[in-house]
Amino acid sequence: MSVIKDVIQKVKQMDPDQREFHQAVEEVMGTLEPTTKKHPEFVKANIYERIVEPERTIMFRVPWVDDKGNVKVNRGFRVQFNNAIGPFKGGLRLHPSVNLGIIKFLGFEQIFKNALTTLPMGGAKGGSDFDPKGKSDGEVMRFCQSFMRELFRYIGDDTDVPAGDIGVGGREIGYLYGYYKKIRNEHTGVLTGKGMSYGGSLIRPEATGYGTSYFAAEMLATRGLDFRGKIVAISGSGNVAQYAVEKVNQLGGKVISLCDSSATVIDEKGIDAKKCEYVLDLKNVRRGRITEYADKYKTVCYEGKNVWDVIREQGIKVDIALPCATQNELDGKNAAALLKNGCICVAEGANMPSTPEAIKIFQDKKILYGPGKAANAGGVATSGLEMSQNSLRLSWTREEVDNRLLLIMKSIHKNCADTAEAYGKKGDYVTGANIAGFTKVANAMLAYGVV
Ligand code: NDP
């Protein structure tokens, strides 16, 4: 059996219930076969088996008290996956679906994504099955403080630097950082996504959505195309989706969809800058549901359905798709419908939003397909820029950070495209991203010997 197949089988045998982690390992490992021939030294040092095993997995109890005085308990996670090229780095997710398998899939993806950013960051991820939806600010604060009461032991600005993800935005980072500062008595760059008045970076909130749009623009340019006049479907309505809408508008595209976990809205007239501002207020300040958008702008709304189901069922024409909600949101059936409706480009703002069946359809039909670890790397890249500014005790301007983000996304695109071509897979961004990210980390692991 090949080294790769052997590793995949072992991962499945060891943790049979971690489905999302298996999916991520198969997606990455499935493209690494050529590296075993080109780099026999990786095989000899057993890098393939070592890289799928986290450096450290931390699970802990998070007790907190709700507004009625009831004591609640959630489970906290931090998976420090790989720090070969820099301190552990990756977001925290607060969502009821969180379990060890999901955190491991996200942490594993993060290793390769961070390697692609050109910045020195290792891979990690964490979170909890706590659901911030419907909780008061006081409840979210007490949860975050309890979570940090345990997590603080394992993180540090040179050790592990968490950030936001689903359910963790500016409010949660504020509570987490405030508590860390209180118990450690230090003001350092230990978290990213901080507010501007206490060490945050301009453009960090925008970075993932902007970066995904920049990556899509780079892919389109390889075929002499751009966003102008294109119909763009975006899923989600959180941090990534909001700023993807903003940037697509700036680049001349027309965004026609958004969703949350309860409904999808389709706005054929386009979600312009003013409507986008409404969504930011709805989601980040009032913490309302996307159905309110449909009421306000008199658009159609499909309850209980995601964007890709609606596009398939209603036969809506789409040129470009940016899935920005969650993992496995876009399946094979909906991928086939997207292509039938004219889609030529898919760039993933979310992590692993396309199922393996959907990816196969995109690749077989040779449309432009940018996997999350490349297309959404702008978020963590700008977190890296926040770390740099914290170390320098300086703040860069919006233009400076945005320019750096754009250059990083161009460089990630080029690295993926060049690597794919070098391995005889021109246009295959999945292979390019996986091999480029893996090779960088594997070389560092090799240099350290067996540690
Ligand atoms: P948010 O919590 O801000 O937003 C997530 C959005 O997706 C919400 O609108 C949410 O709706 C919706 N959603 C979640 N689950 C489902 C579902 N099953 N069906 C339909 N809609 C759903 O998270 P982010 O925008 O930060 O993250 C989105 C994705 O991007 C995730 O995959 C994340 O890992 C990835 N990502 C985020 C980065 C960042 O910088 N924030 C960086 C790189 C990747 P509801 O509110 O109803 O749950």
Short mmCIF file of C-alpha atoms and ligand atoms in Angstrom, two decimals:
data_model
loop_
_atom_site.label_atom_id
_atom_site.label_comp_id
_atom_site.label_asym_id
_atom_site.label_seq_id
_atom_site.Cartn_x
_atom_site.Cartn_y
_atom_site.Cartn_z
CA MET A 1 0.00 0.00 0.00
CA SER A 2 1.23 3.55 -0.68
CA VAL A 3 2.41 5.69 2.23
CA ILE A 4 -0.49 8.05 1.63
CA LYS A 5 -3.20 5.39 1.61
CA ASP A 6 -1.68 3.89 4.71
CA VAL A 7 -1.86 7.23 6.56
CA ILE A 8 -5.49 7.84 5.52
CA GLN A 9 -6.47 4.37 6.70
CA LYS A 10 -4.72 4.82 10.05
CA VAL A 11 -6.44 8.18 10.65
CA LYS A 12 -9.83 6.56 10.03
CA GLN A 13 -9.07 3.59 12.25
CA MET A 14 -7.80 5.68 15.14
CA ASP A 15 -10.72 8.12 15.31
CA PRO A 16 -13.61 6.52 13.42
CA ASP A 17 -16.17 9.17 14.41
CA GLN A 18 -14.19 12.24 13.21
CA ARG A 19 -15.82 12.47 9.76
CA GLU A 20 -14.89 16.05 8.90
CA PHE A 21 -11.28 15.41 9.88
CA HIS A 22 -11.16 12.32 7.62
CA GLN A 23 -12.59 14.41 4.78
CA ALA A 24 -9.92 17.10 5.21
CA VAL A 25 -7.09 14.55 5.47
CA GLU A 26 -8.31 12.69 2.36
CA GLU A 27 -8.61 15.97 0.43
CA VAL A 28 -5.05 17.03 1.26
CA MET A 29 -3.34 13.62 1.22
CA GLY A 30 -5.15 12.66 -2.00
CA THR A 31 -3.07 15.24 -3.86
CA LEU A 32 0.31 14.59 -2.20
CA GLU A 33 1.25 11.31 -3.94
CA PRO A 34 3.68 13.06 -6.37
CA THR A 35 5.59 14.53 -3.41
CA THR A 36 6.45 11.05 -2.15
CA LYS A 37 8.39 10.49 -5.38
CA LYS A 38 9.95 13.91 -5.61
CA HIS A 39 10.89 13.97 -1.92
CA PRO A 40 11.88 10.48 -0.71
CA GLU A 41 13.37 12.25 2.32
CA PHE A 42 9.80 13.12 3.46
CA VAL A 43 8.87 9.45 3.29
CA LYS A 44 12.02 8.37 5.16
CA ALA A 45 11.32 10.87 7.95
CA ASN A 46 7.65 9.72 8.04
CA ILE A 47 6.45 13.32 7.65
CA TYR A 48 3.10 12.15 6.22
CA GLU A 49 2.12 10.24 9.36
CA ARG A 50 3.54 12.90 11.69
CA ILE A 51 1.67 15.79 10.06
CA VAL A 52 -1.79 14.30 10.62
CA GLU A 53 -1.18 13.98 14.36
CA PRO A 54 -1.69 17.24 16.33
CA GLU A 55 1.24 18.42 18.41
CA ARG A 56 -1.16 18.84 21.34
CA THR A 57 -4.94 18.51 21.92
CA ILE A 58 -6.51 20.33 24.84
CA MET A 59 -10.11 19.70 26.00
CA PHE A 60 -11.61 21.38 29.00
CA ARG A 61 -14.74 22.10 31.03
CA VAL A 62 -16.28 25.57 30.63
CA PRO A 63 -18.77 26.26 33.44
CA TRP A 64 -20.73 29.54 33.38
CA VAL A 65 -23.86 31.06 34.90
CA ASP A 66 -26.81 32.22 32.77
CA ASP A 67 -28.95 35.31 33.44
CA LYS A 68 -31.39 33.31 35.57
CA GLY A 69 -28.63 32.02 37.85
CA ASN A 70 -28.53 28.49 36.34
CA VAL A 71 -25.10 26.85 36.12
CA LYS A 72 -24.30 25.67 32.58
CA VAL A 73 -21.40 23.60 31.25
CA ASN A 74 -19.86 23.49 27.78
CA ARG A 75 -16.83 21.75 26.37
CA GLY A 76 -13.81 23.79 25.26
CA PHE A 77 -11.18 22.74 22.70
CA ARG A 78 -7.80 23.93 21.45
CA VAL A 79 -5.97 21.75 18.96
CA GLN A 80 -2.39 22.94 18.48
CA PHE A 81 -1.73 21.12 15.26
CA ASN A 82 1.64 22.15 13.93
CA ASN A 83 4.14 24.91 14.82
CA ALA A 84 6.95 23.99 12.44
CA ILE A 85 6.99 27.37 10.67
CA GLY A 86 5.72 29.72 13.41
CA PRO A 87 3.58 30.03 16.55
CA PHE A 88 0.29 28.11 16.49
CA LYS A 89 -2.37 30.29 14.88
CA GLY A 90 -6.05 29.79 14.09
CA GLY A 91 -9.53 30.87 15.11
CA LEU A 92 -11.99 29.93 17.83
CA ARG A 93 -15.45 28.72 16.78
CA LEU A 94 -18.53 28.95 19.02
CA HIS A 95 -21.34 26.83 17.55
CA PRO A 96 -23.45 23.94 18.89
CA SER A 97 -22.07 21.63 16.17
CA VAL A 98 -18.46 21.96 17.45
CA ASN A 99 -16.75 18.70 18.40
CA LEU A 100 -13.19 17.39 18.33
CA GLY A 101 -13.45 16.14 14.72
CA ILE A 102 -14.55 19.56 13.44
CA ILE A 103 -11.81 21.38 15.35
CA LYS A 104 -9.22 18.89 14.02
CA PHE A 105 -10.39 19.38 10.42
CA LEU A 106 -10.14 23.14 10.81
CA GLY A 107 -6.74 22.96 12.54
CA PHE A 108 -5.37 20.61 9.88
CA GLU A 109 -6.51 22.91 7.05
CA GLN A 110 -5.01 25.85 8.91
CA ILE A 111 -1.48 24.36 8.72
CA PHE A 112 -1.40 24.55 4.93
CA LYS A 113 -3.38 27.78 4.66
CA ASN A 114 -1.00 29.57 7.02
CA ALA A 115 2.00 28.21 5.13
CA LEU A 116 0.60 29.72 1.92
CA THR A 117 0.28 33.22 3.41
CA THR A 118 4.07 33.76 3.19
CA LEU A 119 4.01 34.63 6.93
CA PRO A 120 5.54 32.58 9.79
CA MET A 121 2.45 30.98 11.37
CA GLY A 122 1.72 27.41 12.43
CA GLY A 123 -1.73 25.81 12.44
CA ALA A 124 -4.28 25.52 15.26
CA LYS A 125 -8.01 25.82 15.93
CA GLY A 126 -10.28 25.86 18.95
CA GLY A 127 -13.73 26.63 20.19
CA SER A 128 -16.70 25.26 22.04
CA ASP A 129 -20.18 23.82 21.54
CA PHE A 130 -21.56 26.96 23.24
CA ASP A 131 -24.22 28.69 21.09
CA PRO A 132 -23.99 32.50 21.31
CA LYS A 133 -27.28 32.87 19.40
CA GLY A 134 -30.05 34.15 21.66
CA LYS A 135 -27.67 34.74 24.59
CA SER A 136 -27.39 38.13 26.30
CA ASP A 137 -24.13 40.10 26.24
CA GLY A 138 -23.70 39.21 29.94
CA GLU A 139 -24.03 35.48 29.24
CA VAL A 140 -21.58 35.65 26.32
CA MET A 141 -19.14 37.57 28.54
CA ARG A 142 -19.35 35.07 31.39
CA PHE A 143 -18.85 32.20 28.97
CA CYS A 144 -15.83 33.88 27.32
CA GLN A 145 -14.26 34.63 30.70
CA SER A 146 -14.65 31.03 31.84
CA PHE A 147 -13.26 29.78 28.51
CA MET A 148 -10.21 32.03 28.86
CA ARG A 149 -9.75 31.05 32.53
CA GLU A 150 -8.51 27.69 31.19
CA LEU A 151 -7.17 28.60 27.73
CA PHE A 152 -4.74 31.24 29.01
CA ARG A 153 -2.33 28.52 30.21
CA TYR A 154 -1.67 27.31 26.68
CA ILE A 155 -1.48 30.51 24.60
CA GLY A 156 0.93 33.44 24.27
CA ASP A 157 2.12 35.84 21.58
CA ASP A 158 5.06 33.56 20.70
CA THR A 159 3.23 30.30 21.48
CA ASP A 160 -0.32 30.27 20.17
CA VAL A 161 -2.42 33.21 18.93
CA PRO A 162 -6.17 32.50 18.59
CA ALA A 163 -8.64 34.67 16.60
CA GLY A 164 -12.31 34.65 15.56
CA ASP A 165 -14.32 32.21 13.46
CA ILE A 166 -18.02 31.30 13.36
CA GLY A 167 -19.73 32.86 16.41
CA VAL A 168 -16.61 34.76 17.47
CA GLY A 169 -16.46 38.38 16.31
CA GLY A 170 -15.39 41.69 17.83
CA ARG A 171 -17.59 41.34 20.94
CA GLU A 172 -16.25 37.90 21.88
CA ILE A 173 -12.60 38.79 21.15
CA GLY A 174 -13.03 41.82 23.43
CA TYR A 175 -14.29 39.67 26.32
CA LEU A 176 -11.60 37.01 25.75
CA TYR A 177 -8.75 39.49 25.48
CA GLY A 178 -9.99 41.60 28.41
CA TYR A 179 -9.95 38.55 30.65
CA TYR A 180 -6.54 37.37 29.43
CA LYS A 181 -5.10 40.83 30.12
CA LYS A 182 -6.65 40.81 33.60
CA ILE A 183 -5.28 37.44 34.72
CA ARG A 184 -1.88 37.66 32.97
CA ASN A 185 -1.35 41.36 33.66
CA GLU A 186 0.12 41.85 30.21
CA HIS A 187 -0.91 43.63 27.03
CA THR A 188 0.41 41.56 24.12
CA GLY A 189 -0.62 40.32 20.69
CA VAL A 190 -2.02 37.08 22.11
CA LEU A 191 -5.29 37.31 20.16
CA THR A 192 -6.03 38.84 16.77
CA GLY A 193 -9.22 40.48 15.57
CA LYS A 194 -8.91 42.93 18.47
CA GLY A 195 -10.74 46.28 18.49
CA MET A 196 -8.92 49.27 17.02
CA SER A 197 -8.54 51.01 20.39
CA TYR A 198 -6.66 48.10 21.97
CA GLY A 199 -4.26 46.67 19.39
CA GLY A 200 -6.39 45.63 16.44
CA SER A 201 -5.48 46.10 12.79
CA LEU A 202 -7.42 48.11 10.26
CA ILE A 203 -8.86 45.83 7.54
CA ARG A 204 -8.80 42.70 9.77
CA PRO A 205 -12.63 42.53 9.93
CA GLU A 206 -12.79 42.94 6.14
CA ALA A 207 -9.82 40.71 5.32
CA THR A 208 -11.35 37.27 4.70
CA GLY A 209 -14.18 38.54 2.49
CA TYR A 210 -11.92 40.99 0.66
CA GLY A 211 -9.22 38.35 0.24
CA THR A 212 -11.65 35.79 -1.20
CA SER A 213 -12.81 38.36 -3.75
CA TYR A 214 -9.19 39.24 -4.63
CA PHE A 215 -8.41 35.54 -5.10
CA ALA A 216 -11.46 35.08 -7.36
CA ALA A 217 -10.37 38.14 -9.37
CA GLU A 218 -6.90 36.61 -9.84
CA MET A 219 -8.43 33.34 -11.06
CA LEU A 220 -10.77 35.19 -13.44
CA ALA A 221 -7.83 37.18 -14.84
CA THR A 222 -6.15 33.94 -15.99
CA ARG A 223 -9.05 33.66 -18.48
CA GLY A 224 -9.14 37.34 -19.35
CA LEU A 225 -12.25 37.90 -17.19
CA ASP A 226 -13.20 40.09 -14.21
CA PHE A 227 -16.13 40.78 -11.85
CA ARG A 228 -17.66 43.57 -13.95
CA GLY A 229 -21.28 42.81 -14.81
CA LYS A 230 -21.13 39.33 -13.28
CA ILE A 231 -23.94 37.86 -11.15
CA VAL A 232 -22.48 36.64 -7.88
CA ALA A 233 -24.08 34.25 -5.36
CA ILE A 234 -22.78 34.55 -1.79
CA SER A 235 -23.90 32.32 1.11
CA GLY A 236 -23.82 33.19 4.82
CA SER A 237 -24.36 36.68 6.20
CA GLY A 238 -21.63 36.79 8.83
CA ASN A 239 -18.18 38.32 8.84
CA VAL A 240 -16.84 36.70 5.66
CA ALA A 241 -20.02 37.09 3.61
CA GLN A 242 -20.54 40.75 4.59
CA TYR A 243 -17.16 41.92 3.36
CA ALA A 244 -17.25 39.67 0.30
CA VAL A 245 -20.44 41.56 -0.68
CA GLU A 246 -18.69 44.89 -0.10
CA LYS A 247 -15.64 44.01 -2.21
CA VAL A 248 -17.61 42.35 -5.04
CA ASN A 249 -19.68 45.55 -5.33
CA GLN A 250 -16.46 47.59 -5.50
CA LEU A 251 -15.12 45.28 -8.22
CA GLY A 252 -18.28 45.75 -10.32
CA GLY A 253 -20.16 42.50 -9.64
CA LYS A 254 -23.81 42.16 -8.61
CA VAL A 255 -24.49 40.08 -5.46
CA ILE A 256 -27.92 38.45 -5.48
CA SER A 257 -28.00 36.21 -2.39
CA LEU A 258 -27.29 35.84 1.32
CA CYS A 259 -28.45 33.36 3.94
CA ASP A 260 -28.27 32.38 7.58
CA SER A 261 -29.11 29.06 9.16
CA SER A 262 -32.84 29.80 8.96
CA ALA A 263 -33.41 31.27 5.47
CA THR A 264 -32.06 32.48 2.11
CA VAL A 265 -32.87 35.82 0.53
CA ILE A 266 -32.58 36.38 -3.21
CA ASP A 267 -32.39 40.01 -4.32
CA GLU A 268 -32.25 40.10 -8.11
CA LYS A 269 -31.74 43.88 -8.06
CA GLY A 270 -28.45 43.38 -6.24
CA ILE A 271 -27.29 43.82 -2.65
CA ASP A 272 -25.67 47.22 -3.13
CA ALA A 273 -23.50 49.20 -0.69
CA LYS A 274 -26.49 50.65 1.18
CA LYS A 275 -28.18 47.27 1.59
CA CYS A 276 -24.84 45.81 2.66
CA GLU A 277 -24.63 48.45 5.41
CA TYR A 278 -28.10 47.34 6.55
CA VAL A 279 -26.87 43.71 6.74
CA LEU A 280 -23.85 44.74 8.86
CA ASP A 281 -26.13 46.53 11.31
CA LEU A 282 -28.69 43.68 11.29
CA LYS A 283 -26.10 40.98 11.98
CA ASN A 284 -23.39 42.71 14.03
CA VAL A 285 -25.39 45.19 16.10
CA ARG A 286 -29.00 44.03 16.30
CA ARG A 287 -28.08 40.36 15.91
CA GLY A 288 -31.26 39.73 13.90
CA ARG A 289 -32.24 37.13 11.27
CA ILE A 290 -31.82 37.48 7.50
CA THR A 291 -35.60 37.21 7.01
CA GLU A 292 -35.72 40.86 8.17
CA TYR A 293 -33.80 41.80 5.00
CA ALA A 294 -36.61 40.33 2.90
CA ASP A 295 -39.20 42.32 4.86
CA LYS A 296 -37.23 45.54 4.53
CA TYR A 297 -36.39 45.29 0.81
CA LYS A 298 -39.47 43.27 -0.27
CA THR A 299 -37.41 40.46 -1.75
CA VAL A 300 -38.14 36.75 -1.91
CA CYS A 301 -37.12 34.66 1.07
CA TYR A 302 -36.86 30.88 1.28
CA GLU A 303 -37.13 29.63 4.85
CA GLY A 304 -35.23 26.49 5.83
CA LYS A 305 -33.14 26.45 2.63
CA ASN A 306 -29.56 27.40 1.89
CA VAL A 307 -28.44 29.52 -1.06
CA TRP A 308 -27.34 26.55 -3.20
CA ASP A 309 -30.64 24.67 -2.78
CA VAL A 310 -32.54 27.78 -3.84
CA ILE A 311 -30.34 28.38 -6.89
CA ARG A 312 -30.90 24.78 -8.01
CA GLU A 313 -34.63 24.70 -7.32
CA GLN A 314 -35.36 28.10 -8.87
CA GLY A 315 -32.88 27.75 -11.78
CA ILE A 316 -31.24 31.10 -10.98
CA LYS A 317 -28.44 32.26 -13.30
CA VAL A 318 -25.10 32.73 -11.52
CA ASP A 319 -21.66 33.55 -12.95
CA ILE A 320 -19.59 33.37 -9.77
CA ALA A 321 -20.22 31.57 -6.46
CA LEU A 322 -18.60 32.49 -3.15
CA PRO A 323 -19.69 30.03 -0.44
CA CYS A 324 -19.06 31.88 2.86
CA ALA A 325 -21.20 30.07 5.48
CA THR A 326 -19.93 26.69 6.70
CA GLN A 327 -18.46 23.27 5.86
CA ASN A 328 -20.22 20.95 3.40
CA GLU A 329 -22.90 23.52 2.52
CA LEU A 330 -22.54 22.93 -1.25
CA ASP A 331 -23.12 19.32 -2.35
CA GLY A 332 -22.77 17.51 -5.69
CA LYS A 333 -26.37 18.03 -6.72
CA ASN A 334 -26.16 21.78 -6.15
CA ALA A 335 -22.72 21.98 -7.79
CA ALA A 336 -24.11 20.39 -10.95
CA ALA A 337 -27.01 22.87 -10.92
CA LEU A 338 -24.64 25.82 -10.47
CA LEU A 339 -22.71 24.80 -13.58
CA LYS A 340 -25.93 24.25 -15.52
CA ASN A 341 -26.97 27.79 -14.56
CA GLY A 342 -23.75 29.23 -16.00
CA CYS A 343 -21.28 29.37 -13.11
CA ILE A 344 -17.66 29.72 -14.23
CA CYS A 345 -15.88 30.39 -10.94
CA VAL A 346 -16.16 29.21 -7.32
CA ALA A 347 -13.94 30.73 -4.61
CA GLU A 348 -14.41 29.44 -1.07
CA GLY A 349 -14.71 32.05 1.69
CA ALA A 350 -15.73 29.35 4.17
CA ASN A 351 -13.60 26.37 5.19
CA MET A 352 -14.39 23.19 3.20
CA PRO A 353 -17.86 24.42 2.07
CA SER A 354 -17.86 22.14 -1.00
CA THR A 355 -18.32 18.40 -0.52
CA PRO A 356 -15.87 16.03 -2.30
CA GLU A 357 -18.61 15.31 -4.90
CA ALA A 358 -19.01 19.04 -5.61
CA ILE A 359 -15.24 19.53 -5.96
CA LYS A 360 -15.04 16.65 -8.43
CA ILE A 361 -17.76 18.24 -10.58
CA PHE A 362 -15.95 21.63 -10.59
CA GLN A 363 -12.67 19.97 -11.50
CA ASP A 364 -14.08 17.63 -14.15
CA LYS A 365 -15.74 20.59 -15.90
CA LYS A 366 -12.54 22.65 -15.48
CA ILE A 367 -14.22 25.74 -14.07
CA LEU A 368 -12.11 28.06 -11.90
CA TYR A 369 -12.21 26.55 -8.41
CA GLY A 370 -10.29 28.11 -5.49
CA PRO A 371 -10.28 25.94 -2.34
CA GLY A 372 -10.75 27.64 1.03
CA LYS A 373 -7.22 27.14 2.25
CA ALA A 374 -6.04 29.42 -0.56
CA ALA A 375 -9.07 31.61 -1.26
CA ASN A 376 -9.89 32.53 2.35
CA ALA A 377 -6.30 32.83 3.62
CA GLY A 378 -6.57 36.63 3.61
CA GLY A 379 -8.15 36.56 7.07
CA VAL A 380 -5.31 34.79 8.80
CA ALA A 381 -2.76 36.67 6.69
CA THR A 382 -4.12 39.96 8.04
CA SER A 383 -4.08 38.45 11.53
CA GLY A 384 -0.38 37.89 10.85
CA LEU A 385 -0.12 41.58 9.93
CA GLU A 386 -1.88 42.45 13.21
CA MET A 387 0.76 40.40 15.06
CA SER A 388 3.52 42.27 13.21
CA GLN A 389 2.00 45.64 14.16
CA ASN A 390 1.63 44.54 17.80
CA SER A 391 5.30 43.48 17.91
CA LEU A 392 6.39 46.76 16.32
CA ARG A 393 3.96 48.74 18.55
CA LEU A 394 2.81 50.54 15.41
CA SER A 395 -0.45 50.82 13.46
CA TRP A 396 -0.46 50.82 9.70
CA THR A 397 -3.03 52.75 7.64
CA ARG A 398 -6.02 51.11 5.94
CA GLU A 399 -4.33 51.53 2.55
CA GLU A 400 -1.09 49.96 3.75
CA VAL A 401 -2.83 46.87 5.20
CA ASP A 402 -5.18 46.51 2.23
CA ASN A 403 -2.25 46.74 -0.20
CA ARG A 404 -0.35 44.10 1.73
CA LEU A 405 -3.46 41.89 1.74
CA LEU A 406 -3.86 42.27 -2.01
CA LEU A 407 -0.18 41.43 -2.60
CA ILE A 408 -0.43 38.38 -0.32
CA MET A 409 -3.53 37.10 -2.17
CA LYS A 410 -1.76 37.60 -5.52
CA SER A 411 1.25 35.74 -4.19
CA ILE A 412 -0.90 32.86 -2.86
CA HIS A 413 -2.62 32.63 -6.23
CA LYS A 414 0.69 32.58 -8.09
CA ASN A 415 2.21 30.02 -5.73
CA CYS A 416 -0.79 27.68 -6.15
CA ALA A 417 -0.89 28.14 -9.94
CA ASP A 418 2.89 27.68 -10.38
CA THR A 419 3.01 24.63 -8.10
CA ALA A 420 0.09 23.00 -9.90
CA GLU A 421 1.82 23.56 -13.24
CA ALA A 422 5.16 22.25 -11.93
CA TYR A 423 3.41 19.01 -10.94
CA GLY A 424 1.69 18.70 -14.34
CA LYS A 425 -1.73 19.84 -13.09
CA LYS A 426 -2.14 23.27 -14.67
CA GLY A 427 -5.21 25.11 -13.36
CA ASP A 428 -5.72 22.70 -10.44
CA TYR A 429 -5.66 25.04 -7.42
CA VAL A 430 -6.43 22.17 -5.02
CA THR A 431 -3.25 20.31 -5.89
CA GLY A 432 -1.27 23.57 -6.08
CA ALA A 433 -2.40 24.79 -2.64
CA ASN A 434 -1.92 21.44 -0.93
CA ILE A 435 1.53 20.71 -2.34
CA ALA A 436 2.85 24.27 -1.88
CA GLY A 437 1.64 24.48 1.74
CA PHE A 438 2.73 20.94 2.60
CA THR A 439 6.22 21.24 1.12
CA LYS A 440 7.03 24.35 3.15
CA VAL A 441 5.93 22.77 6.43
CA ALA A 442 7.51 19.38 5.61
CA ASN A 443 10.90 20.99 4.92
CA ALA A 444 10.80 22.71 8.31
CA MET A 445 9.80 19.46 10.06
CA LEU A 446 12.65 17.68 8.30
CA ALA A 447 15.16 20.28 9.49
CA TYR A 448 14.20 19.73 13.14
CA GLY A 449 14.89 15.99 13.13
CA VAL A 450 12.50 13.79 15.08
CA VAL A 451 10.75 16.09 17.58
P1 NDP B 1 -20.00 34.11 11.25
O1 NDP B 1 -20.43 33.44 12.50
O2 NDP B 1 -19.73 35.57 11.27
O3 NDP B 1 -21.07 33.84 10.10
C1 NDP B 1 -21.43 32.55 9.70
C2 NDP B 1 -22.63 32.67 8.79
O4 NDP B 1 -22.94 31.43 8.18
C3 NDP B 1 -23.88 33.11 9.55
O5 NDP B 1 -24.68 33.89 8.70
C4 NDP B 1 -24.55 31.78 9.84
O6 NDP B 1 -25.93 31.86 10.10
C5 NDP B 1 -24.28 31.06 8.54
N1 NDP B 1 -24.38 29.63 8.73
C6 NDP B 1 -23.71 28.85 9.63
N2 NDP B 1 -24.09 27.57 9.52
C7 NDP B 1 -25.02 27.55 8.51
C8 NDP B 1 -25.75 26.52 7.90
N3 NDP B 1 -25.65 25.25 8.31
N4 NDP B 1 -26.59 26.84 6.88
C9 NDP B 1 -26.73 28.12 6.46
N5 NDP B 1 -26.03 29.15 7.00
C10 NDP B 1 -25.18 28.85 8.01
O7 NDP B 1 -18.72 33.30 10.75
P2 NDP B 1 -17.62 33.75 9.68
O8 NDP B 1 -18.24 34.57 8.63
O9 NDP B 1 -16.47 34.25 10.43
O10 NDP B 1 -17.20 32.32 9.09
C11 NDP B 1 -17.84 31.73 7.94
C12 NDP B 1 -16.94 30.67 7.35
O11 NDP B 1 -15.70 31.26 6.96
C13 NDP B 1 -16.56 29.52 8.29
O12 NDP B 1 -16.41 28.34 7.52
C14 NDP B 1 -15.21 29.95 8.82
O13 NDP B 1 -14.44 28.85 9.28
C15 NDP B 1 -14.61 30.57 7.58
N6 NDP B 1 -13.50 31.49 7.78
C16 NDP B 1 -13.64 32.60 8.58
C17 NDP B 1 -12.59 33.46 8.75
C18 NDP B 1 -12.71 34.74 9.52
O14 NDP B 1 -11.79 35.55 9.46
N7 NDP B 1 -13.80 34.99 10.20
C19 NDP B 1 -11.27 33.18 8.13
C20 NDP B 1 -11.25 32.05 7.24
C21 NDP B 1 -12.33 31.24 7.11
P3 NDP B 1 -26.47 31.81 11.62
O15 NDP B 1 -26.07 33.12 12.21
O16 NDP B 1 -27.94 31.60 11.50
O17 NDP B 1 -25.77 30.64 12.28
#
